Amino acid sequence: MLHNFVAPYDAHVIQQFKAAGMPSLGKTNMDEFAMGSSNETSYFGPVKNPWNPAYVPGGSSGGAAACVAARMAPAATGTDTGGSIRQPAALCGITGLKPTYGLVSRYGMIAFASSLDQAGPMAPSAEDCALLLNVMTGFDARDSTCLDRAKEDYTRDLDKPLAGLRVGLPKEFFAEGLNNEVAAAVETAVAELKKLGATTIEISLANSKLAIPVYYVLAPAEASSNLSRFDGVRYGYRAPEYGNLDDMYCKTRAQGFGAEVKRRILIGAYVLSHGYYDAYYLQAQKIRRLIADDFREAFKTCDVILGPTAPGTAFKLGEKSDDPVEMYLNDLYTIPANLAGLPGMSLPCGFDSKGLPIGLQLVGDYFSEAKMLNVAHQYQQVTSWHSRQPEGLL
Ligand code: GLN
């Protein structure tokens, strides 16, 4: 739909980077309209994981993650609607942060699911992410959900000791479905944080098991509405041959969208339709609130929540592309933070026996980015996973 589209104006985030003197090297490949967890839905073909080109880089910001992992660029931006910064960061062995919803302006971003979308930094280390976040944040009246708050310096707490930090471990994130090697690496990371003075507490996010069904009602619902603007009239692709106006719309959208995007539009239109709205959309909104309430309760007893970013490491190209549900399950641990609007980040915490990176996820309370970056930075001072690079690329 937008294969050779050149934006006539800059997004707010890009303007901020330009003003700070940071040039843009180019756009990176990604899943079509940010829908995917492996980069295999891209119109341009899949991105390959720099740690092993037979494996996926994760998605949807797989191009950005692969590019940073391969050190083709020192940093990149991504958007995260259900995990698209954190999951590819995990699968490529870099650090990525999805800020609190509303902290970064969405002006100029292609909208997928507007109540979930949030842009954030991707870089080798937490310190780099903090520097990038300093530039990306700030009030912008052109996004009505952008929060009017005083600017913060996200590097301010990087060097704080972790003594007294309370780390919440959600029992649901260490349950069935989690790969053993990922579980072991995350447990080793917990031990490392304890050595730095942190204490752990078991918490429960009981409704998080419903995050995937809730997300796959709400995100497609919003997407079906957002994508209605791609009709061949305004901008983007238009079918070269058509009869009347209706035929132009139909042919343009039939030819211009890929299979995954069409699947989401169909689901979204269905759950919003008269007769099904109450049963699906409204019900999902109610459960979304319960998921957020679980987090609110958890943050009464802990400062940060820790767990795996994804249930496994990178999978082979083609391995899950025929099974959308299996693909959707990859976002089991990342989606709850989006539904609650909370900040989440992923940082490298080891490698599996195939040499593929493992990601550790931190979820913080609203506006606790500085604290999360502090935890990640302190961890990165005593570990070197984030500075490892794939061999034979440069
Ligand atoms: N993988 C999820 C999806 O396919 C999340 C994508 C995203 O965060 N943009 O919708």
mmCIF file of C-alpha atoms and ligand atoms in Angstrom:
data_model
loop_
_atom_site.group_PDB
_atom_site.id
_atom_site.type_symbol
_atom_site.label_atom_id
_atom_site.label_comp_id
_atom_site.label_asym_id
_atom_site.label_seq_id
_atom_site.Cartn_x
_atom_site.Cartn_y
_atom_site.Cartn_z
ATOM 1 C CA MET A 1 0.000 0.000 0.000
ATOM 2 C CA LEU A 2 2.867 2.385 0.784
ATOM 3 C CA HIS A 3 5.756 0.604 -0.918
ATOM 4 C CA ASN A 4 7.361 3.677 -2.484
ATOM 5 C CA PHE A 5 5.652 6.306 -0.409
ATOM 6 C CA VAL A 6 7.823 9.245 0.656
ATOM 7 C CA ALA A 7 6.368 11.200 3.570
ATOM 8 C CA PRO A 8 5.804 14.884 2.745
ATOM 9 C CA TYR A 9 6.554 15.904 6.342
ATOM 10 C CA ASP A 10 8.533 14.616 9.335
ATOM 11 C CA ALA A 11 7.041 12.842 12.331
ATOM 12 C CA HIS A 12 7.462 14.647 15.653
ATOM 13 C CA VAL A 13 10.116 12.152 16.757
ATOM 14 C CA ILE A 14 12.121 12.675 13.567
ATOM 15 C CA GLN A 15 11.896 16.463 13.970
ATOM 16 C CA GLN A 16 13.235 16.113 17.511
ATOM 17 C CA PHE A 17 16.167 13.989 16.370
ATOM 18 C CA LYS A 18 17.004 16.367 13.531
ATOM 19 C CA ALA A 19 16.889 19.330 15.907
ATOM 20 C CA ALA A 20 19.284 17.460 18.221
ATOM 21 C CA GLY A 21 21.731 16.982 15.333
ATOM 22 C CA MET A 22 21.095 13.281 14.768
ATOM 23 C CA PRO A 23 20.839 12.429 11.059
ATOM 24 C CA SER A 24 18.500 9.722 9.801
ATOM 25 C CA LEU A 25 20.322 7.000 7.845
ATOM 26 C CA GLY A 26 17.201 5.481 6.347
ATOM 27 C CA LYS A 27 14.040 3.505 6.894
ATOM 28 C CA THR A 28 14.212 -0.121 7.973
ATOM 29 C CA ASN A 29 12.157 -3.122 6.892
ATOM 30 C CA MET A 30 9.245 -4.183 9.094
ATOM 31 C CA ASP A 31 6.065 -6.213 9.146
ATOM 32 C CA GLU A 32 3.337 -4.691 7.007
ATOM 33 C CA PHE A 33 1.542 -1.966 9.014
ATOM 34 C CA ALA A 34 3.436 -3.258 12.095
ATOM 35 C CA MET A 35 1.375 -6.468 12.139
ATOM 36 C CA GLY A 36 3.587 -9.414 12.887
ATOM 37 C CA SER A 37 6.130 -10.923 15.252
ATOM 38 C CA SER A 38 8.695 -12.208 12.766
ATOM 39 C CA ASN A 39 9.038 -9.690 9.935
ATOM 40 C CA GLU A 40 7.704 -12.288 7.522
ATOM 41 C CA THR A 41 4.623 -10.220 6.662
ATOM 42 C CA SER A 42 6.746 -7.480 5.085
ATOM 43 C CA TYR A 43 5.902 -6.634 1.462
ATOM 44 C CA PHE A 44 9.657 -6.414 0.840
ATOM 45 C CA GLY A 45 10.395 -9.920 2.110
ATOM 46 C CA PRO A 46 11.654 -11.018 5.505
ATOM 47 C CA VAL A 47 14.509 -9.574 7.549
ATOM 48 C CA LYS A 48 17.013 -12.170 8.716
ATOM 49 C CA ASN A 49 18.437 -12.403 12.210
ATOM 50 C CA PRO A 50 22.103 -11.268 12.230
ATOM 51 C CA TRP A 51 22.919 -13.944 14.823
ATOM 52 C CA ASN A 52 21.821 -16.641 12.356
ATOM 53 C CA PRO A 53 20.268 -15.775 8.989
ATOM 54 C CA ALA A 54 18.074 -18.902 9.041
ATOM 55 C CA TYR A 55 16.145 -17.370 11.949
ATOM 56 C CA VAL A 56 13.673 -14.486 12.203
ATOM 57 C CA PRO A 57 14.676 -11.193 13.888
ATOM 58 C CA GLY A 58 11.274 -10.835 15.576
ATOM 59 C CA GLY A 59 8.803 -8.149 14.677
ATOM 60 C CA SER A 60 7.374 -5.872 13.775
ATOM 61 C CA SER A 61 10.481 -3.667 14.201
ATOM 62 C CA GLY A 62 12.741 -6.510 13.030
ATOM 63 C CA GLY A 63 14.667 -4.387 10.540
ATOM 64 C CA ALA A 64 15.472 -1.818 13.220
ATOM 65 C CA ALA A 65 16.548 -4.502 15.713
ATOM 66 C CA ALA A 66 18.656 -6.423 13.188
ATOM 67 C CA CYS A 67 20.306 -3.230 12.012
ATOM 68 C CA VAL A 68 21.324 -2.230 15.559
ATOM 69 C CA ALA A 69 22.385 -5.794 16.458
ATOM 70 C CA ALA A 70 24.631 -5.887 13.373
ATOM 71 C CA ARG A 71 25.945 -2.405 14.326
ATOM 72 C CA MET A 72 24.881 -0.965 10.959
ATOM 73 C CA ALA A 73 23.512 1.947 12.998
ATOM 74 C CA PRO A 74 24.154 2.964 16.603
ATOM 75 C CA ALA A 75 20.441 3.214 17.354
ATOM 76 C CA ALA A 76 16.981 2.998 15.855
ATOM 77 C CA THR A 77 13.399 3.817 16.694
ATOM 78 C CA GLY A 78 10.473 1.451 16.697
ATOM 79 C CA THR A 79 6.817 1.450 17.616
ATOM 80 C CA ASP A 80 5.310 -0.981 20.075
ATOM 81 C CA THR A 81 1.597 -1.823 19.932
ATOM 82 C CA GLY A 82 1.863 -5.299 21.424
ATOM 83 C CA GLY A 83 5.598 -5.864 21.727
ATOM 84 C CA SER A 84 7.152 -4.663 18.488
ATOM 85 C CA ILE A 85 10.066 -2.894 20.173
ATOM 86 C CA ARG A 86 10.688 -5.401 22.973
ATOM 87 C CA GLN A 87 10.227 -8.734 21.162
ATOM 88 C CA PRO A 88 12.615 -7.983 18.233
ATOM 89 C CA ALA A 89 15.054 -6.400 20.723
ATOM 90 C CA ALA A 90 14.981 -9.700 22.641
ATOM 91 C CA LEU A 91 15.385 -11.884 19.561
ATOM 92 C CA CYS A 92 18.288 -9.778 18.234
ATOM 93 C CA GLY A 93 20.113 -9.221 21.536
ATOM 94 C CA ILE A 94 19.690 -5.447 21.936
ATOM 95 C CA THR A 95 17.969 -3.124 24.425
ATOM 96 C CA GLY A 96 14.584 -1.584 23.593
ATOM 97 C CA LEU A 97 12.109 0.497 25.535
ATOM 98 C CA LYS A 98 8.399 1.110 25.076
ATOM 99 C CA PRO A 99 7.580 4.237 27.090
ATOM 100 C CA THR A 100 4.408 4.949 29.076
ATOM 101 C CA TYR A 101 1.521 5.498 26.655
ATOM 102 C CA GLY A 102 1.364 9.189 25.740
ATOM 103 C CA LEU A 103 4.958 10.057 26.607
ATOM 104 C CA VAL A 104 6.108 10.194 22.971
ATOM 105 C CA SER A 105 4.053 11.969 20.322
ATOM 106 C CA ARG A 106 2.509 9.715 17.686
ATOM 107 C CA TYR A 107 2.279 12.599 15.195
ATOM 108 C CA GLY A 108 3.530 11.338 11.830
ATOM 109 C CA MET A 109 3.461 7.681 12.840
ATOM 110 C CA ILE A 110 1.270 5.351 10.804
ATOM 111 C CA ALA A 111 -1.543 4.445 13.201
ATOM 112 C CA PHE A 112 -2.111 0.743 13.859
ATOM 113 C CA ALA A 113 -4.088 0.606 17.131
ATOM 114 C CA SER A 114 -4.102 4.162 18.440
ATOM 115 C CA SER A 115 -4.875 3.326 22.077
ATOM 116 C CA LEU A 116 -1.816 1.023 22.224
ATOM 117 C CA ASP A 117 0.781 2.465 19.801
ATOM 118 C CA GLN A 118 3.846 4.060 21.342
ATOM 119 C CA ALA A 119 7.263 4.859 19.869
ATOM 120 C CA GLY A 120 10.504 4.166 21.681
ATOM 121 C CA PRO A 121 14.265 3.734 21.348
ATOM 122 C CA MET A 122 16.260 0.619 20.366
ATOM 123 C CA ALA A 123 20.014 0.541 20.980
ATOM 124 C CA PRO A 124 22.734 -1.738 22.331
ATOM 125 C CA SER A 125 22.532 -0.459 25.913
ATOM 126 C CA ALA A 126 20.109 1.046 28.413
ATOM 127 C CA GLU A 127 22.313 4.140 28.628
ATOM 128 C CA ASP A 128 21.902 4.710 24.874
ATOM 129 C CA CYS A 129 18.130 4.223 25.230
ATOM 130 C CA ALA A 130 18.043 6.852 27.993
ATOM 131 C CA LEU A 131 19.875 9.364 25.774
ATOM 132 C CA LEU A 132 17.487 8.699 22.891
ATOM 133 C CA LEU A 133 14.417 8.927 25.111
ATOM 134 C CA ASN A 134 15.559 12.355 26.293
ATOM 135 C CA VAL A 135 15.219 13.534 22.693
ATOM 136 C CA MET A 136 12.037 11.635 21.758
ATOM 137 C CA THR A 137 9.813 12.740 24.648
ATOM 138 C CA GLY A 138 8.159 16.100 25.148
ATOM 139 C CA PHE A 139 4.696 17.561 24.663
ATOM 140 C CA ASP A 140 3.337 17.870 21.143
ATOM 141 C CA ALA A 141 -0.138 19.342 20.690
ATOM 142 C CA ARG A 142 -0.515 17.563 17.339
ATOM 143 C CA ASP A 143 -1.135 14.220 19.113
ATOM 144 C CA SER A 144 -4.185 14.582 21.363
ATOM 145 C CA THR A 145 -2.996 11.712 23.575
ATOM 146 C CA CYS A 146 0.475 13.183 24.069
ATOM 147 C CA LEU A 147 0.891 14.071 27.739
ATOM 148 C CA ASP A 148 1.688 17.612 28.783
ATOM 149 C CA ARG A 149 4.343 16.914 31.412
ATOM 150 C CA ALA A 150 7.632 18.517 32.370
ATOM 151 C CA LYS A 151 10.611 17.092 30.412
ATOM 152 C CA GLU A 152 12.694 14.583 32.364
ATOM 153 C CA ASP A 153 16.323 13.590 32.140
ATOM 154 C CA TYR A 154 16.219 9.817 31.776
ATOM 155 C CA THR A 155 19.932 9.475 32.496
ATOM 156 C CA ARG A 156 19.579 11.010 35.948
ATOM 157 C CA ASP A 157 19.261 7.741 37.897
ATOM 158 C CA LEU A 158 21.493 5.491 35.798
ATOM 159 C CA ASP A 159 24.211 5.306 38.439
ATOM 160 C CA LYS A 160 21.974 4.844 41.477
ATOM 161 C CA PRO A 161 22.730 1.686 43.468
ATOM 162 C CA LEU A 162 19.975 -0.937 43.454
ATOM 163 C CA ALA A 163 19.981 -1.571 47.207
ATOM 164 C CA GLY A 164 16.408 -1.911 48.426
ATOM 165 C CA LEU A 165 14.898 -2.367 44.955
ATOM 166 C CA ARG A 166 11.807 -4.600 45.091
ATOM 167 C CA VAL A 167 11.507 -6.804 42.012
ATOM 168 C CA GLY A 168 8.123 -8.433 41.362
ATOM 169 C CA LEU A 169 8.152 -11.827 39.638
ATOM 170 C CA PRO A 170 4.716 -12.608 38.157
ATOM 171 C CA LYS A 171 4.091 -16.311 38.592
ATOM 172 C CA GLU A 172 2.063 -16.377 35.358
ATOM 173 C CA PHE A 173 5.195 -15.329 33.389
ATOM 174 C CA PHE A 174 7.195 -18.318 34.610
ATOM 175 C CA ALA A 175 4.552 -20.927 33.890
ATOM 176 C CA GLU A 176 3.804 -23.421 31.132
ATOM 177 C CA GLY A 177 4.948 -22.495 27.648
ATOM 178 C CA LEU A 178 8.203 -20.857 28.723
ATOM 179 C CA ASN A 179 11.310 -22.315 27.127
ATOM 180 C CA ASN A 180 13.720 -23.846 29.704
ATOM 181 C CA GLU A 181 16.803 -22.026 28.488
ATOM 182 C CA VAL A 182 14.980 -18.678 28.589
ATOM 183 C CA ALA A 183 13.723 -19.441 32.110
ATOM 184 C CA ALA A 184 17.248 -20.326 33.270
ATOM 185 C CA ALA A 185 18.771 -17.139 31.818
ATOM 186 C CA VAL A 186 16.086 -14.971 33.419
ATOM 187 C CA GLU A 187 16.655 -16.689 36.779
ATOM 188 C CA THR A 188 20.397 -16.031 36.515
ATOM 189 C CA ALA A 189 19.630 -12.376 35.834
ATOM 190 C CA VAL A 190 17.433 -12.266 38.944
ATOM 191 C CA ALA A 191 20.339 -13.662 40.974
ATOM 192 C CA GLU A 192 22.579 -10.944 39.529
ATOM 193 C CA LEU A 193 20.131 -8.233 40.599
ATOM 194 C CA LYS A 194 19.962 -9.758 44.083
ATOM 195 C CA LYS A 195 23.752 -9.492 44.311
ATOM 196 C CA LEU A 196 23.298 -5.786 43.520
ATOM 197 C CA GLY A 197 20.966 -5.426 46.507
ATOM 198 C CA ALA A 198 17.520 -6.129 45.043
ATOM 199 C CA THR A 199 14.923 -8.274 46.772
ATOM 200 C CA THR A 200 12.283 -10.326 44.966
ATOM 201 C CA ILE A 201 8.632 -10.869 45.643
ATOM 202 C CA GLU A 202 6.235 -13.223 43.891
ATOM 203 C CA ILE A 203 3.270 -11.376 42.427
ATOM 204 C CA SER A 204 0.248 -12.425 40.382
ATOM 205 C CA LEU A 205 -1.070 -10.899 37.178
ATOM 206 C CA ALA A 206 -4.009 -13.275 37.066
ATOM 207 C CA ASN A 207 -5.792 -11.701 34.082
ATOM 208 C CA SER A 208 -2.691 -11.478 31.912
ATOM 209 C CA LYS A 209 -3.511 -14.896 30.436
ATOM 210 C CA LEU A 210 -6.386 -13.121 28.675
ATOM 211 C CA ALA A 211 -4.095 -10.493 27.151
ATOM 212 C CA ILE A 212 -3.750 -12.204 23.770
ATOM 213 C CA PRO A 213 -7.493 -12.711 23.117
ATOM 214 C CA VAL A 214 -8.196 -9.183 24.380
ATOM 215 C CA TYR A 215 -5.472 -7.711 22.174
ATOM 216 C CA TYR A 216 -6.673 -9.623 19.105
ATOM 217 C CA VAL A 217 -10.108 -8.075 19.519
ATOM 218 C CA LEU A 218 -9.047 -4.506 20.341
ATOM 219 C CA ALA A 219 -6.009 -4.059 18.071
ATOM 220 C CA PRO A 220 -7.794 -5.304 14.907
ATOM 221 C CA ALA A 221 -10.873 -3.216 15.822
ATOM 222 C CA GLU A 222 -8.761 -0.061 15.936
ATOM 223 C CA ALA A 223 -6.743 -1.144 12.895
ATOM 224 C CA SER A 224 -9.847 -1.709 10.784
ATOM 225 C CA SER A 225 -10.847 1.863 11.497
ATOM 226 C CA ASN A 226 -7.367 3.370 11.066
ATOM 227 C CA LEU A 227 -6.715 1.548 7.795
ATOM 228 C CA SER A 228 -9.925 2.787 6.173
ATOM 229 C CA ARG A 229 -7.956 5.847 5.027
ATOM 230 C CA PHE A 230 -6.007 3.663 2.573
ATOM 231 C CA ASP A 231 -8.633 3.763 -0.144
ATOM 232 C CA GLY A 232 -6.707 4.758 -3.259
ATOM 233 C CA VAL A 233 -7.984 8.337 -3.053
ATOM 234 C CA ARG A 234 -5.823 10.082 -0.489
ATOM 235 C CA TYR A 235 -2.324 8.647 -0.832
ATOM 236 C CA GLY A 236 -0.545 5.361 -1.344
ATOM 237 C CA TYR A 237 -1.409 2.651 -3.854
ATOM 238 C CA ARG A 238 -4.312 2.841 -6.301
ATOM 239 C CA ALA A 239 -5.355 -0.114 -8.485
ATOM 240 C CA PRO A 240 -4.301 0.648 -12.076
ATOM 241 C CA GLU A 241 -7.589 -0.584 -13.579
ATOM 242 C CA TYR A 242 -11.099 -0.338 -12.188
ATOM 243 C CA GLY A 243 -14.718 0.322 -13.127
ATOM 244 C CA ASN A 244 -16.678 2.636 -10.821
ATOM 245 C CA LEU A 245 -15.665 4.219 -7.485
ATOM 246 C CA ASP A 246 -16.649 1.187 -5.368
ATOM 247 C CA ASP A 247 -14.660 -1.051 -7.658
ATOM 248 C CA MET A 248 -11.653 1.276 -7.288
ATOM 249 C CA TYR A 249 -11.831 0.988 -3.474
ATOM 250 C CA CYS A 250 -12.213 -2.790 -3.589
ATOM 251 C CA LYS A 251 -9.435 -3.450 -6.088
ATOM 252 C CA THR A 252 -7.068 -0.980 -4.401
ATOM 253 C CA ARG A 253 -7.505 -2.601 -0.988
ATOM 254 C CA ALA A 254 -7.546 -6.165 -2.332
ATOM 255 C CA GLN A 255 -4.291 -5.578 -4.209
ATOM 256 C CA GLY A 256 -2.632 -3.159 -1.810
ATOM 257 C CA PHE A 257 -2.905 -5.038 1.507
ATOM 258 C CA GLY A 258 -1.165 -8.292 2.415
ATOM 259 C CA ALA A 259 -2.848 -11.363 3.934
ATOM 260 C CA GLU A 260 -2.153 -10.540 7.606
ATOM 261 C CA VAL A 261 -3.451 -6.986 7.250
ATOM 262 C CA LYS A 262 -6.624 -8.256 5.555
ATOM 263 C CA ARG A 263 -7.088 -10.821 8.330
ATOM 264 C CA ARG A 264 -6.930 -8.053 10.951
ATOM 265 C CA ILE A 265 -9.335 -5.784 9.009
ATOM 266 C CA LEU A 266 -11.826 -8.655 8.794
ATOM 267 C CA ILE A 267 -11.554 -9.476 12.508
ATOM 268 C CA GLY A 268 -11.798 -5.788 13.427
ATOM 269 C CA ALA A 269 -14.855 -5.113 11.286
ATOM 270 C CA TYR A 270 -16.492 -8.242 12.707
ATOM 271 C CA VAL A 271 -15.946 -7.457 16.408
ATOM 272 C CA LEU A 272 -17.219 -3.911 15.895
ATOM 273 C CA SER A 273 -20.285 -4.950 13.922
ATOM 274 C CA HIS A 274 -23.835 -4.545 15.201
ATOM 275 C CA GLY A 275 -24.733 -7.681 17.136
ATOM 276 C CA TYR A 276 -21.147 -8.633 17.991
ATOM 277 C CA TYR A 277 -19.894 -5.369 19.478
ATOM 278 C CA ASP A 278 -21.188 -6.186 22.988
ATOM 279 C CA ALA A 279 -19.971 -9.768 22.915
ATOM 280 C CA TYR A 280 -16.425 -9.008 21.755
ATOM 281 C CA TYR A 281 -15.313 -5.379 21.721
ATOM 282 C CA LEU A 282 -17.047 -4.273 24.910
ATOM 283 C CA GLN A 283 -16.091 -7.444 26.776
ATOM 284 C CA ALA A 284 -12.446 -7.026 25.719
ATOM 285 C CA GLN A 285 -12.449 -3.425 26.981
ATOM 286 C CA LYS A 286 -13.657 -4.650 30.387
ATOM 287 C CA ILE A 287 -10.924 -7.271 30.622
ATOM 288 C CA ARG A 288 -8.390 -4.662 29.542
ATOM 289 C CA ARG A 289 -9.318 -2.734 32.693
ATOM 290 C CA LEU A 290 -8.899 -5.872 34.849
ATOM 291 C CA ILE A 291 -5.420 -6.437 33.388
ATOM 292 C CA ALA A 292 -4.468 -2.829 34.258
ATOM 293 C CA ASP A 293 -5.913 -3.278 37.777
ATOM 294 C CA ASP A 294 -3.672 -6.329 38.356
ATOM 295 C CA PHE A 295 -0.626 -4.176 37.605
ATOM 296 C CA ARG A 296 -1.887 -1.385 39.863
ATOM 297 C CA GLU A 297 -2.191 -3.899 42.702
ATOM 298 C CA ALA A 298 1.268 -5.378 41.964
ATOM 299 C CA PHE A 299 2.988 -1.977 42.077
ATOM 300 C CA LYS A 300 1.823 -1.574 45.682
ATOM 301 C CA THR A 301 4.400 -4.210 46.638
ATOM 302 C CA CYS A 302 7.175 -3.900 44.047
ATOM 303 C CA ASP A 303 9.105 -1.215 42.144
ATOM 304 C CA VAL A 304 9.570 -3.075 38.903
ATOM 305 C CA ILE A 305 8.195 -6.285 37.382
ATOM 306 C CA LEU A 306 10.627 -8.708 35.808
ATOM 307 C CA GLY A 307 10.179 -11.702 33.504
ATOM 308 C CA PRO A 308 11.059 -13.049 30.078
ATOM 309 C CA THR A 309 10.321 -10.830 27.049
ATOM 310 C CA ALA A 310 9.258 -13.727 24.832
ATOM 311 C CA PRO A 311 8.485 -17.372 25.587
ATOM 312 C CA GLY A 312 11.401 -18.522 23.417
ATOM 313 C CA THR A 313 14.333 -17.317 21.358
ATOM 314 C CA ALA A 314 14.226 -16.615 17.602
ATOM 315 C CA PHE A 315 12.473 -19.271 15.534
ATOM 316 C CA LYS A 316 13.304 -20.383 11.992
ATOM 317 C CA LEU A 317 12.041 -18.393 9.027
ATOM 318 C CA GLY A 318 8.857 -20.102 7.842
ATOM 319 C CA GLU A 319 8.434 -22.087 11.076
ATOM 320 C CA LYS A 320 5.335 -20.252 12.303
ATOM 321 C CA SER A 321 4.252 -18.271 9.269
ATOM 322 C CA ASP A 322 1.394 -20.651 8.369
ATOM 323 C CA ASP A 323 -0.109 -20.536 11.844
ATOM 324 C CA PRO A 324 -1.251 -17.057 12.920
ATOM 325 C CA VAL A 325 -2.286 -18.199 16.409
ATOM 326 C CA GLU A 326 1.115 -19.769 17.112
ATOM 327 C CA MET A 327 2.689 -16.500 15.916
ATOM 328 C CA TYR A 328 0.393 -14.414 18.150
ATOM 329 C CA LEU A 329 1.463 -16.430 21.236
ATOM 330 C CA ASN A 330 4.945 -14.938 20.951
ATOM 331 C CA ASP A 331 3.601 -11.700 22.422
ATOM 332 C CA LEU A 332 2.166 -13.326 25.540
ATOM 333 C CA TYR A 333 4.422 -11.400 27.933
ATOM 334 C CA THR A 334 4.682 -8.087 26.083
ATOM 335 C CA ILE A 335 1.006 -7.322 25.348
ATOM 336 C CA PRO A 336 -0.166 -6.795 28.978
ATOM 337 C CA ALA A 337 1.997 -3.636 29.324
ATOM 338 C CA ASN A 338 0.450 -2.159 26.155
ATOM 339 C CA LEU A 339 -3.073 -2.907 27.346
ATOM 340 C CA ALA A 340 -2.316 -1.153 30.647
ATOM 341 C CA GLY A 341 -0.361 1.708 28.990
ATOM 342 C CA LEU A 342 2.687 0.897 31.136
ATOM 343 C CA PRO A 343 6.352 1.257 30.149
ATOM 344 C CA GLY A 344 8.217 -1.947 29.302
ATOM 345 C CA MET A 345 11.718 -2.714 28.185
ATOM 346 C CA SER A 346 13.754 -5.653 26.980
ATOM 347 C CA LEU A 347 17.461 -6.179 27.567
ATOM 348 C CA PRO A 348 19.794 -9.009 26.635
ATOM 349 C CA CYS A 349 20.396 -11.573 29.412
ATOM 350 C CA GLY A 350 22.119 -14.496 27.707
ATOM 351 C CA PHE A 351 22.184 -16.861 24.759
ATOM 352 C CA ASP A 352 20.594 -20.256 24.171
ATOM 353 C CA SER A 353 22.467 -23.397 23.091
ATOM 354 C CA LYS A 354 22.000 -22.369 19.425
ATOM 355 C CA GLY A 355 23.776 -19.078 20.080
ATOM 356 C CA LEU A 356 20.581 -17.004 19.842
ATOM 357 C CA PRO A 357 19.993 -14.064 22.214
ATOM 358 C CA ILE A 358 17.594 -14.197 25.181
ATOM 359 C CA GLY A 359 15.637 -11.148 26.344
ATOM 360 C CA LEU A 360 14.737 -10.069 29.860
ATOM 361 C CA GLN A 361 11.689 -7.847 30.280
ATOM 362 C CA LEU A 362 11.145 -5.100 32.841
ATOM 363 C CA VAL A 363 7.724 -3.509 33.260
ATOM 364 C CA GLY A 364 7.486 -0.400 35.404
ATOM 365 C CA ASP A 365 4.728 1.736 36.847
ATOM 366 C CA TYR A 366 3.540 4.750 34.826
ATOM 367 C CA PHE A 367 6.373 7.244 34.184
ATOM 368 C CA SER A 368 9.001 5.079 35.894
ATOM 369 C CA GLU A 369 11.257 4.958 32.819
ATOM 370 C CA ALA A 370 14.179 6.487 34.745
ATOM 371 C CA LYS A 371 13.934 3.739 37.358
ATOM 372 C CA MET A 372 13.723 0.962 34.749
ATOM 373 C CA LEU A 373 16.723 2.406 32.924
ATOM 374 C CA ASN A 374 18.568 2.542 36.250
ATOM 375 C CA VAL A 375 17.894 -1.176 36.866
ATOM 376 C CA ALA A 376 18.896 -2.093 33.321
ATOM 377 C CA HIS A 377 22.031 0.055 33.394
ATOM 378 C CA GLN A 378 23.196 -1.364 36.729
ATOM 379 C CA TYR A 379 22.644 -4.883 35.367
ATOM 380 C CA GLN A 380 24.622 -3.954 32.246
ATOM 381 C CA GLN A 381 27.514 -2.711 34.402
ATOM 382 C CA VAL A 382 28.031 -6.237 35.757
ATOM 383 C CA THR A 383 27.143 -8.250 32.616
ATOM 384 C CA SER A 384 28.335 -8.044 29.022
ATOM 385 C CA TRP A 385 25.439 -9.606 27.066
ATOM 386 C CA HIS A 386 24.488 -6.222 25.587
ATOM 387 C CA SER A 387 27.953 -5.616 24.162
ATOM 388 C CA ARG A 388 28.220 -8.940 22.314
ATOM 389 C CA GLN A 389 28.016 -8.715 18.554
ATOM 390 C CA PRO A 390 27.251 -11.302 15.895
ATOM 391 C CA GLU A 391 30.396 -12.442 14.155
ATOM 392 C CA GLY A 392 31.307 -12.264 10.494
ATOM 393 C CA LEU A 393 29.073 -9.375 9.513
ATOM 394 C CA LEU A 394 31.367 -6.406 9.295
HETATM 395 N N1 GLN B 1 3.155 -8.808 17.131
HETATM 396 C C1 GLN B 1 2.031 -8.001 17.501
HETATM 397 C C2 GLN B 1 1.072 -7.913 16.345
HETATM 398 O O1 GLN B 1 1.260 -8.578 15.395
HETATM 399 C C3 GLN B 1 2.472 -6.649 17.956
HETATM 400 C C4 GLN B 1 2.866 -5.760 16.849
HETATM 401 C C5 GLN B 1 3.274 -4.384 17.284
HETATM 402 O O2 GLN B 1 3.596 -4.142 18.448
HETATM 403 N N2 GLN B 1 3.255 -3.492 16.343
HETATM 404 O O3 GLN B 1 0.114 -7.198 16.368
#
